Amino acid sequence: MIVYVARRVALAVLVVAGVIVLTFVIAHLVPGDPAATWAGPRASAAQVAAARRYLGLDRPAAIQLLSYFGGILTGNWGVSIHTHRPVLSDLAAVAPASLELVTAAMIIALVVAVPLGLISARWPGRAGDQAIRAGSILGVSMPIFWLALILQLVFAQRLRLLPVAGEYSPGLLFTHPLTRVTGFGLIDAPLTGNWPMFGSILGHMLLPAVVIAAYPAGLLTRMIRAQVLDTVGDAHIQMVRALGFGERAVFGRFAMKLAWNPVAAAVALVFAYSLVNTFLVEAIFDWPGLGSYATASITSLDTPAILGVTLFIALVYVAANLAVDIFQAAIDPRIRLR
Amino acid sequence: MKPHRGGLLLASGSALALLLAACGGSSSSAPPHAASQVFTYDTTAPVMDDGWDPATEYSDGIIAMNNMYETLTRYNAVTHKADPLLATSWSKSADGLTWTFHLRQGVHFHTGRLMTAQAAKAALMRTIKLGGGAAYVFSAVKTISTPDDSTLVFHLKYAAPMDLAASAAYSAYIYDTQAPGGGSLSKWFNAPHDSGTGPYTVQTWNKGQEFEVILKAYPGYWGGWSGPHYKKVVFRVVSQDSTAAQLLRSGQVTFVEQVSPSVWQSFKGDPGIRTVSAPSWQNLLAQINSKALDLKLRQAISYGINYPGIIAALRGAAVSSSGIIPDGLFGHSASLPNYAYDPGKAAQMLKQAGYGPGGKPLNLTLTYTQGDSNEQVVATLLKSSLAKLNVNLRTQSLAWPTQWAKAKSSNTANHQSIFLEYWWPDFADPSTWFTNLLLTEHPPYYNLSYYSNPALDKQINKVDELTATDPAAGSQLYHTMQVEVLQEAPLQALYNVNYQYAMRTSFSGFVSNPAYAGVVFVHDLKPTG
Amino acid sequence: MIEAPSTLPTGGARLPRGQALRRGLAANPLLVAGGLLSALIVLMALLAPLLAPFPGDAGSATHPFLVLRPPSAQHWFGTDNVGRDVYSRVLYGARISPLIAVVVLAISCAVGIPLGVAAGYFGGWLDEVIMRVTDIFLAFPPLLLALALAAVLPASITTVIIVIALTWWPWYTRLIRGQAASVAGRPYIDGCRALGISRRRIIFRHILPNSITPLIIQVSLDVGGVILTVSALSFLGLGAQDPTPDWGLMVAEGQNYFLTSWWVVTFPGIAILVTAFAFTLLGDGLRDLMDPKRIFLR
């Protein structure tokens, strides 16, 4: 087991190194001369040359790469051109809101996917199954940004059931201001006993979370259906049936239990995937997370910020993959022996 | 830097948010009595991006600064004259070279110091020395003297309307220069602090966030606080039109600076919302690259622009313009030989140069400011009408700093063919369209048609003085210059911007003042809601 | 994207014929629906110039006096913010996203197949290197890498094609490598080698044909994903530029007017949804058809 974990970790480290190199390459794909941009349009040739020296662009590419590497590892992810703050502290400020949002979305997705996947697997081929399969394909085919606009129009504008945008009601800024402890609104509010704020954040989170949940819900429904169908043919399920357990128990207790392993893996991966989907949704709902930050960075061509977000999410993805690998190996010994 | 405000920003929703959503709010539970205390101004772009120094601010910050700082005079758009503000009266000498201002007594800066003539002089001298923002409005000033504590005398190099200059929207603020008591003043300003005399002072600045600036009432304001007044002013940055609209409808916002015309129309008939359409002194200019395109081509392009189409497409946000000086300003003339949309004539002129339908395609580039949905519509319409003339117009949307840097770059091959930008005066004087946009400039700064006409330059350098000493002659000269500009076609004013404000009915006293674009003087309002 | 390779049967499922095929189709209404819908979309794209009432509106034509008109008899889907007919633009848009998807997937296959074959068949250090490189690319969730690249490169359709292809090729490399490795490991391949049959013949006669089926399934499943990615990039302004009638771009441009002119956003969005749905349905149905395990279970 230890050997397996060590190997996976070593692989993950290698991948992370590669990811950093790739972001370095992307950073240098930006057309134009960064030294000239830094020095400004009225700079003389000497000033541009000085800027080049200051930015370290006159050093050979390998040295630049090494210092970039060093910077990343020591927490220097560059300074955002737009906010003039270090990118890492920007990320620390905006990441919690997105992590909250995506977590809520995953919960919604699971609440939908587990029962639907089980029903679909219980009666495969029938009308209900076809409808659920069509529905789940609809979920994964959904253009997220469009769904966000539509739901916002229908539920927030026309029906006035839910708030349009923002993280919480603006009035609460003055009557019940939120003291940040962890950075996560849904944790800080109950921690400080700020229940009006808690309710307000939940209400504002609902629509964007539902939008982001569409893809995971569709994906997980299909996955659960496939996994459960796979396992019900197995020998030990026949044994369970032979023991007299009814179909409901077979599907609900036993098959689902076995399906959890690959499903949990998928949940971790689609979590990271959904973090990217926030780029398309947060700006529409004025949700102050990673997505809004990324969208703003893209429109203002803030390369350090764009790359900071990219690197951050890639690292989350690698970490999720690693965690999944180790978790699966811990549960299923066959994997370690491969 | 000249900002891009005034145009409708993509997903822009400037809504003044009433912080306490009591007046009809669906998702807030704030106590109602507080509603009349807070005025939230919703804008689409960050307010204080240009910094907190009143001497150099030259962007959207004036919407906040004009509530913290005051000027000697304030322009009255109804009477076309300057009203007293920090100065109670003024007079000028017969030759117009000496202006004497008598200052208001008992005015204190937010730092506690009394405003004296010496303090006012120090502020103005610093502004002039720094030379940023619109400091050029004081370029006629030779020296300033202070014969006593409450008298300020301007000695000018040439005659100029100092009462109007002192009312400028930028760079004319009177502030306490001794605020930090020894340290760097600009650092102190950017902390942020303010050392103005106005009714409000800065409470918080959340840079880069939605509730960006919060101002609180300055109890010692010379104008007093008797009667109902707003005690807090919040500037809220909301990028989405639809968000802003909903916020206004639910009463969470008090004033919407800008939404798309259709959204603005949809407010009509909403109980609790008042819509105000007001003329501005802002126009949208298409600056045509005079180095790359000769006279015939520029004129052909000018005939190939669908002016009525653009105005129709903007549905109330634009009105047609005559010449380049907007209606309401001195020097405006309705009887100028303006261009009409005449594709036939344009095609003919292009043909003479070998282009046009059936000839060589003419490849041009146009840059406009990203985030401005009106400019995007204009760019698309321009592209479309020019395409019929076998002119391929490549349109590029860029962030304003990028758009501007590209136009100013020393690599002339990088220069666009057409530069779209808004222009408006820094104070009630039309010379800015000429001095900033048409005077020969090496290297270019705002003259982004790269136009050089020495004869016109001479006239431009003369017009200010002429206006100050002989207004009738000044007006005539403006007319002559506009005729020349139309003939030469280095730029076209595509339309004049119409402000489309929307606000709650929970207050009264709002007057739109084109001299201060987008500014709401909150202390003048009376909350009733 | 995340779901495909691991659950695919290795060892190559043979295509059922005749009666088995008909039975498969009848038992698989989703495949039929997906196939018909996809065919319909392709047909509309091809016939766009004939079907569109205002073909010029898909180009640079504008009608400034008809802006933001609601759906009516003349404009079935209404007009946009410069007066263009939304229905015509949606029709022409059917030529753009699917075409981009085809080009992207062709490039991904062209790059991924040789690399996958090389890695799977030859094994050893070549396999290691190629796999590590694909791992690095796969460390980015699909949209992310495309976004980062597109954000730094000039916005255009070409950029979109390049960046999505760069994101997609690793999946095919993995897929083909898996197939190649499993086939290469079989005893009869050793037999072929012992008989002196050339590597090239082995690759082309044995490995590739076995890989086709899962490849086809994967490609048809991916069309929907690529279309969604293209529209996401266009929505963020990183793809096709005005006046190209790209659906994602149309949604982005209509956002501002959505509150009062819902049609500008709704119809292009439905087009994206229906197209992605149709091709994913088709791919899903194909997978079911060719997976003997699934048929058995039913």
Coordinates of C-alpha atoms in Angstrom, one line a residue, chain A residues 153 158, chain B residues 249 260-266 315, chain C residues 68 256-263:
Chain A
L153 CA -35.1 35.5 -15.7
R158 CA -40.5 37.2 -13.4
Chain B
R249 CA -37.4 47.8 -8.6
S260 CA -29.7 49.8 -21.7
P261 CA -32.5 51.8 -23.4
S262 CA -34.9 48.9 -23.4
V263 CA -34.5 48.4 -19.7
W264 CA -34.9 52.1 -19.1
Q265 CA -38.1 52.1 -21.2
S266 CA -39.4 49.2 -19.1
R315 CA -33.5 54.0 -29.0
Chain C
L68 CA -35.0 44.1 -30.9
N256 CA -27.5 42.8 -22.0
Y257 CA -31.0 42.9 -23.5
F258 CA -32.2 39.7 -22.0
L259 CA -34.5 41.3 -19.5
T260 CA -36.7 42.9 -22.1
S261 CA -35.8 40.9 -25.2
W262 CA -35.7 37.3 -24.1
W263 CA -35.6 35.9 -27.7

